[in-house]
Amino acid sequence: MEDLLTPLKTISVTDQRETAHPRDQTKIGPVSNSRPNAKVSTPEEALQILRSKSSLDEISCALRYLDPKAGVNGGFNIHTPSPLAAQLANVLVGTVIPDFWNVLKTERPQSAKKKANTKSRSPAATALLSCLRSVTGLGALIARSRELSGLVRGHKESKEGSLSTQHVSDLLEVLLLVLENDNFVWSIWTDINHVLEEQTKVLLLWKESISILCTGKLLSTVAEAVHIVRQSSKHDLQEYWIGDGLQYAKWLGRNVVFVALKLREDDLLGWKQLSQFFGKSLSLGYTDQIVDEINHGLLRNEKEQIRINGLIRNLPIFEQRNVLSSVLRILSRHELPPRSMIPNEKSWWLKDSKRVSGAAALISAILKDNDGLKDHLVRCLTGASGAGMGESILVRRAAITALATDDERVQCVLEKNMEQFGDKLFIKHKPVLFQEVNAQTLLLAAGYVHRSSPMFLFTLGRSSTHLSSISNRLAASSLRSRFLGMVVGMAISELIDKPDSKMRFGLEEVDTPEAKWYLSLTQVQDRMGCVSDLDGPQGDNEPVQGGEKGLSSADHATDSAKKNQSSKVISIEEVEDEQDEDTDDEGLIPYDKPDSDPEDSDEDATMIQRNKPTAPVYIRDLLNYLRATDSYDKFHLGLITGPSLIRRKSNFGTEVSDHATELATVFTGLQDPFSIDDFQNLRLQAMIAILLSQPLQMAQWFARTVFEGDYSIGQRATILTTLGLGARELAGFENEDSSSTRGTFPTKLLPEKLHKLYAKDANSPIATIASKLEHDILEPLALQAADQLSGPAALKVRTFSSRLSIEKTRPKPTANDLAKVVAEGFFFPLTGRLWMSLQSSSLSIFAHHLLLPHLLRTLSLLLHASGPNTPLLPQLTSEFWNLVLSLRSHAGGDPAVREALLFALLTLLEVNTSNKHHDRSRQLAEEHARELVETLGWAEAILADQPGGKGGDFGILEGSGTGNGQGANERGKAGNGDADTGIDEGERTKMLAAGVVVRCREVGEKWRGLMMGAGWE
């Protein structure tokens, strides 16, 4: 019988009072702080005590012996790399922390027990942290954290899973305390030099510390551990800053500053190794955060400013350039924000002169005795992007002021900008933002050169470079390019020509406030100041209105409209008429009193909330409600009343305009802590209301934020949706968009939960409106193709309508307010920054397959909403066409990007050729023949690559006159809708490509003679 029973598990039961786990001792009571009888005399004995099941007193004694600061370890230093030190570090991390950390961190020394509010650590805990503040200890902590994270992630333990998670949390807590001070790197450097005598070993150990701290090894490991702890314990509210890249980068920057302040100026080895540490930390991807700490710790400290040269001069030249570029970005975003200019005052620049002088002193401190950085700054000022492209002109003023003492380099800036300003390819293909930055830098440099070397400017003004630049500008098809050419020509002539021979154009364009502002740039004369000037107030100017330009006609129109709509309430007086009061109340029937209060129906009286918040009345109340993430009632009430409150306050007073940027920042980064229904739509409507309150200013803010803000892909897509829908509402398409985005009939929808799961893509407003617009464009083409195949025109019956019936169906004309601000506020900021983002890095977030199609559709809707009567339509067409053609490489393996590009081309051709009164097909054939031929070839290639692309149903849309017109008609009608239409991606791509081919051939056949030189066959 004994052979039939096989033991599966054997459990030995011991007395829990003898083997109580140290972690459970906290439940029994306070641990005695008595001194152990046995003393530790060697590190081997300490290792044996730590490995064995020792008491807390013995563990504390061993820790105090190993503490390098105690001085009782008999010459042994755990910070010195050795096999024994590595074993001790592993035992501390693998045994002492899991078993004793909860006890050690709660135990208080005898001196602290007398004070109830004392938060000092026990000597044993302090000794443990001191032992781990080394390269060896840090490596052991990272290795153990990675091991435990792998165990938890792999689910290798079942019952011990929660214990392992607690172990990870303990390791993170210890790591936070080990790295809590900003002198950690300095302590590592001093310990390495103290315990090691050979320089080779010092450099090897220092490189190991750099690989741990600066290459992402520590950051990635801790971030994974933090994610595991947060997943297992949602109630863990402790902030693990070492797992946050931004906070960790700032900590690294503060450590670099601390070491730089401690090093002696003649310590060449120390400065070289610190530069190596600093340069490696820049590779983490948080360059601006690290450099910002260097800026506040060294550059802004005039007494220690000389130390920045020792830190930078040992860096490789490419890292020095990264530091300078980062400083320019920091100055542009934080120290020198955009300001509104006052064109009526000739000395408008004096209001910000002090801050510009301080910024120039800061830049000059970096450039001191460094010709390589000076040449890089010249390249920044003369490159395609310019210093702070799309940002404040103040940073360009500061950069030129920093170079003002070097006449040769300032002249180089002027000469290179002049050559670039007149380049035909630059005029035709570069975005408007780039050209404006180029013109501003040119005029600023011209003013400095005129004051230092007037003869050089006179020679340049008479050279062929300047004359050809102005001629090419005046001959450009773009109105904006011609305007810039006129103001630059007049400004240079104002400096070098006599009063009777100065250049004059006599046009209204050069007499606007913006033109006067450009002409005044040559009079700007900033001087070198001191860094402390940056600490002063930022002036009393209003926020930027229209970039760095003066008030344009669009601004005047907006301001006058607001003045007409607003009213001033002087007083309100309540007048009571006793005679009429009784007569008025006679016909009123009083309501019956309710039987009970609806709130009293709850069985639990403690759950009744009678102090419910009221709807916010002021914008400041709304902001407070949105920030109250701990109160559902306030947050929900602020969210649902926000859009209506902002629209109601937009034309009454300055409450919205004063808080517009703050409102936009709050709503853009708003999260949903309570899972509120329709949260995304409510936030979107509020952002649209903010945009419409100040279209020009807020459109520029949203366009800048979508590229430069620290937001997710979903938040960036929401900003783009705000720009698209807000622009269409500004253009008068509000009713049409509301009908297009209205949901399907309820009987055709899945249940609510399944609909949210399977119809996410169908809820995008931009995609829905783009699909409707696509249908409206393709349907006439399909009907025309079907009509051509239905037979001879003589056999067809035509019905004629009276003029009255036509006038009844014709929509009434509406004022398109978008046309006034679309170029300057919406379109050019988006295209310019998109081009710069894609050119600066091939891994740009805007190359993402979800974000790039959304951005292209938004630009297409902006162009369509602006209409064919937009004054700057030629410039919009040229810039958008060049941008779309440059993005063809991104459409290779991504059908979504290819479809968005085809839709953009179809919209562009439709806007320029569909209006009979403003048909620009001739201008397209004359000025954009190359683009037209390239577009036709690319669309035909896409159509040929698709299954059934050659001939078949799409033969009509190819212009061959054969094919099934009814099938094309049905496909055109099927384009109305989004995800629920039954058209796959291939069919939609073929329809769009066919529409582009038809439009291109219509223009080519109509103006064949003008396009013969462009390769048209």
Coordinates of N, CA and C in Angstrom, one line a residue, residues 93 228 524 1014:
V93 N 22.0 44.5 -1.9 CA 20.9 44.8 -2.8 C 19.9 43.6 -2.8
I228 N 5.9 48.8 -13.8 CA 5.5 47.6 -13.2 C 4.8 47.9 -11.8
V524 N 17.3 99.6 -35.7 CA 17.5 98.9 -34.5 C 19.0 98.9 -34.1
A1014 N 7.5 72.5 -71.1 CA 7.5 71.8 -69.9 C 7.5 70.3 -70.0

